[in-house]
Short mmCIF file of C-alpha atoms in Angstrom, two decimals:
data_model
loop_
_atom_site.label_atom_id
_atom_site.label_comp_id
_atom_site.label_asym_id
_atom_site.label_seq_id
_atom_site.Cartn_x
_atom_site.Cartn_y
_atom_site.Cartn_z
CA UNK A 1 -17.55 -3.37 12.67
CA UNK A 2 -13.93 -2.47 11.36
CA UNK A 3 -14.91 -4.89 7.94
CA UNK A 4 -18.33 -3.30 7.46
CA UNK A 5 -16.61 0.25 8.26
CA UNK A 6 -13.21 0.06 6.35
CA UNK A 7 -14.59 2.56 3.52
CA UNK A 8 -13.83 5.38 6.76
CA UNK A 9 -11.83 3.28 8.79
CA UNK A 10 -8.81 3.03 5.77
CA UNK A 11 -8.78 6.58 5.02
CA UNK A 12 -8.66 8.17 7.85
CA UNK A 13 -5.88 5.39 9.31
CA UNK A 14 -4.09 6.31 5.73
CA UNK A 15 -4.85 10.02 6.75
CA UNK A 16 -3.08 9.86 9.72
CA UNK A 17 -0.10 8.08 8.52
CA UNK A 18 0.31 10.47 5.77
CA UNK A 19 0.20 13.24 8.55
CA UNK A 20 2.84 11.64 10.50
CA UNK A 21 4.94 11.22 7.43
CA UNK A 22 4.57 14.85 5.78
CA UNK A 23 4.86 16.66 9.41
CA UNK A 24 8.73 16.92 9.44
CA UNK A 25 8.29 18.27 5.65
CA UNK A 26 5.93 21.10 6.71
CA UNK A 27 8.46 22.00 9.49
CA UNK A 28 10.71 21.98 7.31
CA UNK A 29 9.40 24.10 4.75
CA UNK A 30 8.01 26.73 7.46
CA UNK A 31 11.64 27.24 8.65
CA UNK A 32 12.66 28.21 4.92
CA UNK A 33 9.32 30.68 5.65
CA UNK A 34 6.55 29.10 3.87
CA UNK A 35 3.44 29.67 5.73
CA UNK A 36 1.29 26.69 7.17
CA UNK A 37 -1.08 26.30 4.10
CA UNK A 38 1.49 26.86 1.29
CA UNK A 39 3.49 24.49 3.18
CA UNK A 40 0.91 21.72 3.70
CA UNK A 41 -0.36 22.21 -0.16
CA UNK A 42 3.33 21.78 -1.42
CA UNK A 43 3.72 18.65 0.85
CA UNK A 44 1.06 17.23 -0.04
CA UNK A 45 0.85 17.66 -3.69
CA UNK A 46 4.91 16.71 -3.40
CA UNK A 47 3.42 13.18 -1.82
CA UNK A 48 1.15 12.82 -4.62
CA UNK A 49 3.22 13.47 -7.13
CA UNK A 50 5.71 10.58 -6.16
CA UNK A 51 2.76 8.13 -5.43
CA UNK A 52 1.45 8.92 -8.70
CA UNK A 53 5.04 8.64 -10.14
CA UNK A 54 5.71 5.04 -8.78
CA UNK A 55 2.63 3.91 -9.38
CA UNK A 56 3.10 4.67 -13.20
CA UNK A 57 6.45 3.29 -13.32
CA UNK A 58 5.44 0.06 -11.41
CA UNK A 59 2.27 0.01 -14.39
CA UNK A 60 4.13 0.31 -17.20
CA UNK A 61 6.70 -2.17 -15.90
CA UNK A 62 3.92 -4.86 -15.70
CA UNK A 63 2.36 -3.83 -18.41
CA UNK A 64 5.78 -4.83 -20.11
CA UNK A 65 6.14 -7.62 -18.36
CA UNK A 66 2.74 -9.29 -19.71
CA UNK A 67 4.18 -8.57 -22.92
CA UNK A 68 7.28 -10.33 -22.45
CA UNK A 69 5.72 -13.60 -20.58
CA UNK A 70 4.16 -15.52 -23.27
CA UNK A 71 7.12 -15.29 -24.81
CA UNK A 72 8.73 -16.74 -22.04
CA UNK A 73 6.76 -19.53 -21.47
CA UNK A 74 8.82 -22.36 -22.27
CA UNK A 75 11.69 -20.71 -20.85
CA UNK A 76 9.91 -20.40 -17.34
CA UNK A 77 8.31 -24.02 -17.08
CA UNK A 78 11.74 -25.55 -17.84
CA UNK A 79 13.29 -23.59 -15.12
CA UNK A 80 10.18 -24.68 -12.62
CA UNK A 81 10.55 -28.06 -13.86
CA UNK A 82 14.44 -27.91 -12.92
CA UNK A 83 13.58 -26.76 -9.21
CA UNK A 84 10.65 -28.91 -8.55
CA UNK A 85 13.36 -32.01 -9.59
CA UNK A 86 16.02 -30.43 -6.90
CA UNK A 87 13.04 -30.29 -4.27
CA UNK A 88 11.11 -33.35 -4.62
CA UNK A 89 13.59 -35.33 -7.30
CA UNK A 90 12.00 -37.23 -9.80
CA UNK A 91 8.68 -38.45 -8.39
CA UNK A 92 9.67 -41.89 -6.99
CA UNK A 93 10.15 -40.97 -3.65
CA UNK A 94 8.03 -40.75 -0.87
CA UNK A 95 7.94 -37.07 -0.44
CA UNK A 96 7.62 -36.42 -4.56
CA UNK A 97 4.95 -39.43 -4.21
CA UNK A 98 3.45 -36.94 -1.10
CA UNK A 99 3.94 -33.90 -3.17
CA UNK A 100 1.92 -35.57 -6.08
CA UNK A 101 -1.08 -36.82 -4.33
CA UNK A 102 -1.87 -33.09 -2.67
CA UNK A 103 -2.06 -31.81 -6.18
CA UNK A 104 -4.38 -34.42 -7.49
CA UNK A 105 -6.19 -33.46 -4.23
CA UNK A 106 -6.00 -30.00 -4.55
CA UNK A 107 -6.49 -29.60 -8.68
CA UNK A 108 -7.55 -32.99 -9.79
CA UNK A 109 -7.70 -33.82 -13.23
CA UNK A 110 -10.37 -33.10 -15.06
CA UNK A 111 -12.65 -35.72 -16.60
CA UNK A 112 -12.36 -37.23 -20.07
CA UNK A 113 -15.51 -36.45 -22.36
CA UNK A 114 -17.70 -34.15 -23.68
CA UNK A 115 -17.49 -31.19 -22.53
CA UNK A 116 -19.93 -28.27 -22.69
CA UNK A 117 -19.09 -24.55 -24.17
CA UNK A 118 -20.76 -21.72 -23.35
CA UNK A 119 -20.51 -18.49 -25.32
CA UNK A 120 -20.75 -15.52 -24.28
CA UNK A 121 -21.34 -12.15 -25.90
CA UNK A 122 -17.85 -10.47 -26.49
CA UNK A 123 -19.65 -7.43 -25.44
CA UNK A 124 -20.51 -8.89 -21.92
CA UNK A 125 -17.21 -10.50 -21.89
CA UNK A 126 -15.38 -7.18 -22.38
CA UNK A 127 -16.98 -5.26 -20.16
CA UNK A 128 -16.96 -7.81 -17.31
CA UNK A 129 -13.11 -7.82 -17.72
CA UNK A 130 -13.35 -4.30 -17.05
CA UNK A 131 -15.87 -3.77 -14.56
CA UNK A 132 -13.91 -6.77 -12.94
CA UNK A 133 -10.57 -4.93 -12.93
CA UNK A 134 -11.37 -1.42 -12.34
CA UNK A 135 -13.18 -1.63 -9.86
CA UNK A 136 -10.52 -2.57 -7.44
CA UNK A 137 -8.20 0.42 -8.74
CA UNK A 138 -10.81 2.86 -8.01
CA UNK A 139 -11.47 1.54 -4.77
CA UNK A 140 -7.59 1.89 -4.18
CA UNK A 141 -7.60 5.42 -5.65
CA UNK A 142 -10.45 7.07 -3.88
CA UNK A 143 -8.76 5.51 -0.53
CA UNK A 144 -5.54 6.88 -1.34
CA UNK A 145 -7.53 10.71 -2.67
CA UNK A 146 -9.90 10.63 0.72
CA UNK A 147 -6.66 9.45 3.16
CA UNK A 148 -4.80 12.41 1.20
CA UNK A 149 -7.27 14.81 1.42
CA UNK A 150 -7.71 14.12 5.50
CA UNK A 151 -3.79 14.42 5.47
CA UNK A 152 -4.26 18.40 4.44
CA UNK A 153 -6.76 18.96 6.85
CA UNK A 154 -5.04 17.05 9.78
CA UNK A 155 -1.67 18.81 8.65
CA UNK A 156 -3.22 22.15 8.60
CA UNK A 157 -5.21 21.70 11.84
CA UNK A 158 -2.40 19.44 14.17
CA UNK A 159 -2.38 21.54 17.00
CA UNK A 160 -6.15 21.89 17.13
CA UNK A 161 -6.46 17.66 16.98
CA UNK A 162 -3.91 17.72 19.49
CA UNK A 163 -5.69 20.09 21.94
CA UNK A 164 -8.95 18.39 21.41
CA UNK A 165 -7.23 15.14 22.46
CA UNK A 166 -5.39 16.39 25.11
CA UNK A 167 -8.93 17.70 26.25
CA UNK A 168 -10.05 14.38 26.54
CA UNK A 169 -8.04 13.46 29.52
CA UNK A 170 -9.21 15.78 31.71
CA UNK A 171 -7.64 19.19 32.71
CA UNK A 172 -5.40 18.52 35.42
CA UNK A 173 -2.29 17.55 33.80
CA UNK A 174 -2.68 19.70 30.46
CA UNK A 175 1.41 20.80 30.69
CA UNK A 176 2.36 17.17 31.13
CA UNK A 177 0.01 15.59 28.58
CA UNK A 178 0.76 18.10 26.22
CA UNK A 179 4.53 17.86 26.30
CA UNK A 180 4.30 14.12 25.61
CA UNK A 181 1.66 14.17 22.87
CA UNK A 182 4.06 16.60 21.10
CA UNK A 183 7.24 14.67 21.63
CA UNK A 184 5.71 10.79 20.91
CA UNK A 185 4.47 13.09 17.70
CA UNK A 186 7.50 13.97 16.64
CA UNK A 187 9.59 10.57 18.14
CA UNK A 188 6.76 9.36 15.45
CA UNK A 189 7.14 11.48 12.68
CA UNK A 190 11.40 11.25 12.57
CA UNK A 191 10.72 7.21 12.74
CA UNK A 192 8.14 7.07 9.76
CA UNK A 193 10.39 9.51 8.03
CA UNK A 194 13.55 7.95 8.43
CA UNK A 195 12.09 4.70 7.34
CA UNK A 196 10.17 6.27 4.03
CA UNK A 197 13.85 7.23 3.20
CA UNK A 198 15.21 4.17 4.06
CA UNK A 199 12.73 2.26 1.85
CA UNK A 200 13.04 4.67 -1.42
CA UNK A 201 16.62 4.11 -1.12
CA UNK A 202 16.36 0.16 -1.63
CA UNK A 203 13.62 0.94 -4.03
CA UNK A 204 16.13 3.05 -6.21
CA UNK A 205 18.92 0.36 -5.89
CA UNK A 206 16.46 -2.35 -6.57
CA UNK A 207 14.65 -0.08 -9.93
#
């Protein structure tokens, strides 16, 4: 059910995380005394701005990268040729003789002769590239747009979710239940937070 369903299931998971994340920026911004939807709307669009940001950056930089590998080539299989003679030395021992067989095994050569070729349209050929490759990026996108989108709403409605849930498990207890829904959210929130910063902050040393 969770495969067939992901197309929801992702978003709304996404929508929640991004609701966890942003909620200590909203507070924030409401103590500086932005009102809830100004406050959501600037989080949010804050949140898209850096995904969109990083994702560029981390395009162009393989985009540049498949530039600068063909290049490369030699370069690269004399290094792998280097550590696959540290690992399994030069072939005439038992584990290089090991290492050798599960290749043929796995990729075995393929057999001398004639071979056919088969040529395809470049037409068909171009667009099948693309169809083959965008298709999976706009999957990715409208996730990210729909999870985003859910975000604003959940943001803007938090206490309302949280009342509805708190319904759920009966009125006896509604003081208790509601005190701990609002301090796991926030434990929550502070954790995600703290570890968003955490991770940019490798991600600028590492850039």
């Amino acid at each position: 059910a969770l495969y067939w369903a992901r197309s929801v299931c992702i978003p709304i998971a996404l929508g929640v995380f991004f609701t966890f994340l942003l909620s200590p920026v909203v507070r924030w911004a409401q103590r500086r005394g932005l009102g809830r939807l100004p406050a959501v709307l600037a989080s949010v669009a804050l949140a898209v701005g850096g995904t969109v940001l990083v994702g560029g950056v981390v395009g162009w930089q393989l985009a540049a990268l498949s530039d600068e590998l063909p290049a490369r080539s030699k370069a690269i299989q004399a290094k792998l040729l280097e550590v696959k003679g540290w690992v399994v030395g030069n072939g005439q021992g038992k584990f290089g003789q090991f290492v050798d067989d599960v290749t043929a095994v796995v990729s075995p050569p393929e057999p001398s002769g004639p071979t056919a070729v088969v040529v395809q349209p470049a037409g068909s050929a171009w667009t099948g590239q693309l169809q083959e490759y965008l298709s999976p990026a706009v999957e990715v996108v409208a996730q990210l747009a729909f999870g985003f989108v859910l975000a604003v709403f959940m943001l803007l409605k938090k206490e309302d979710l949280r009342n509805r849930l708190i319904r759920l498990t009966g009125d006896t207890r509604v003081t208790t239940t509601t005190k701990a829904v609002d301090d796991a959210s926030r434990r929550i929130s502070r954790f995600l937070f703290m570890q968003f910063l955490l991770n940019s902050a490798f991600g600028v040393v590492i850039t």
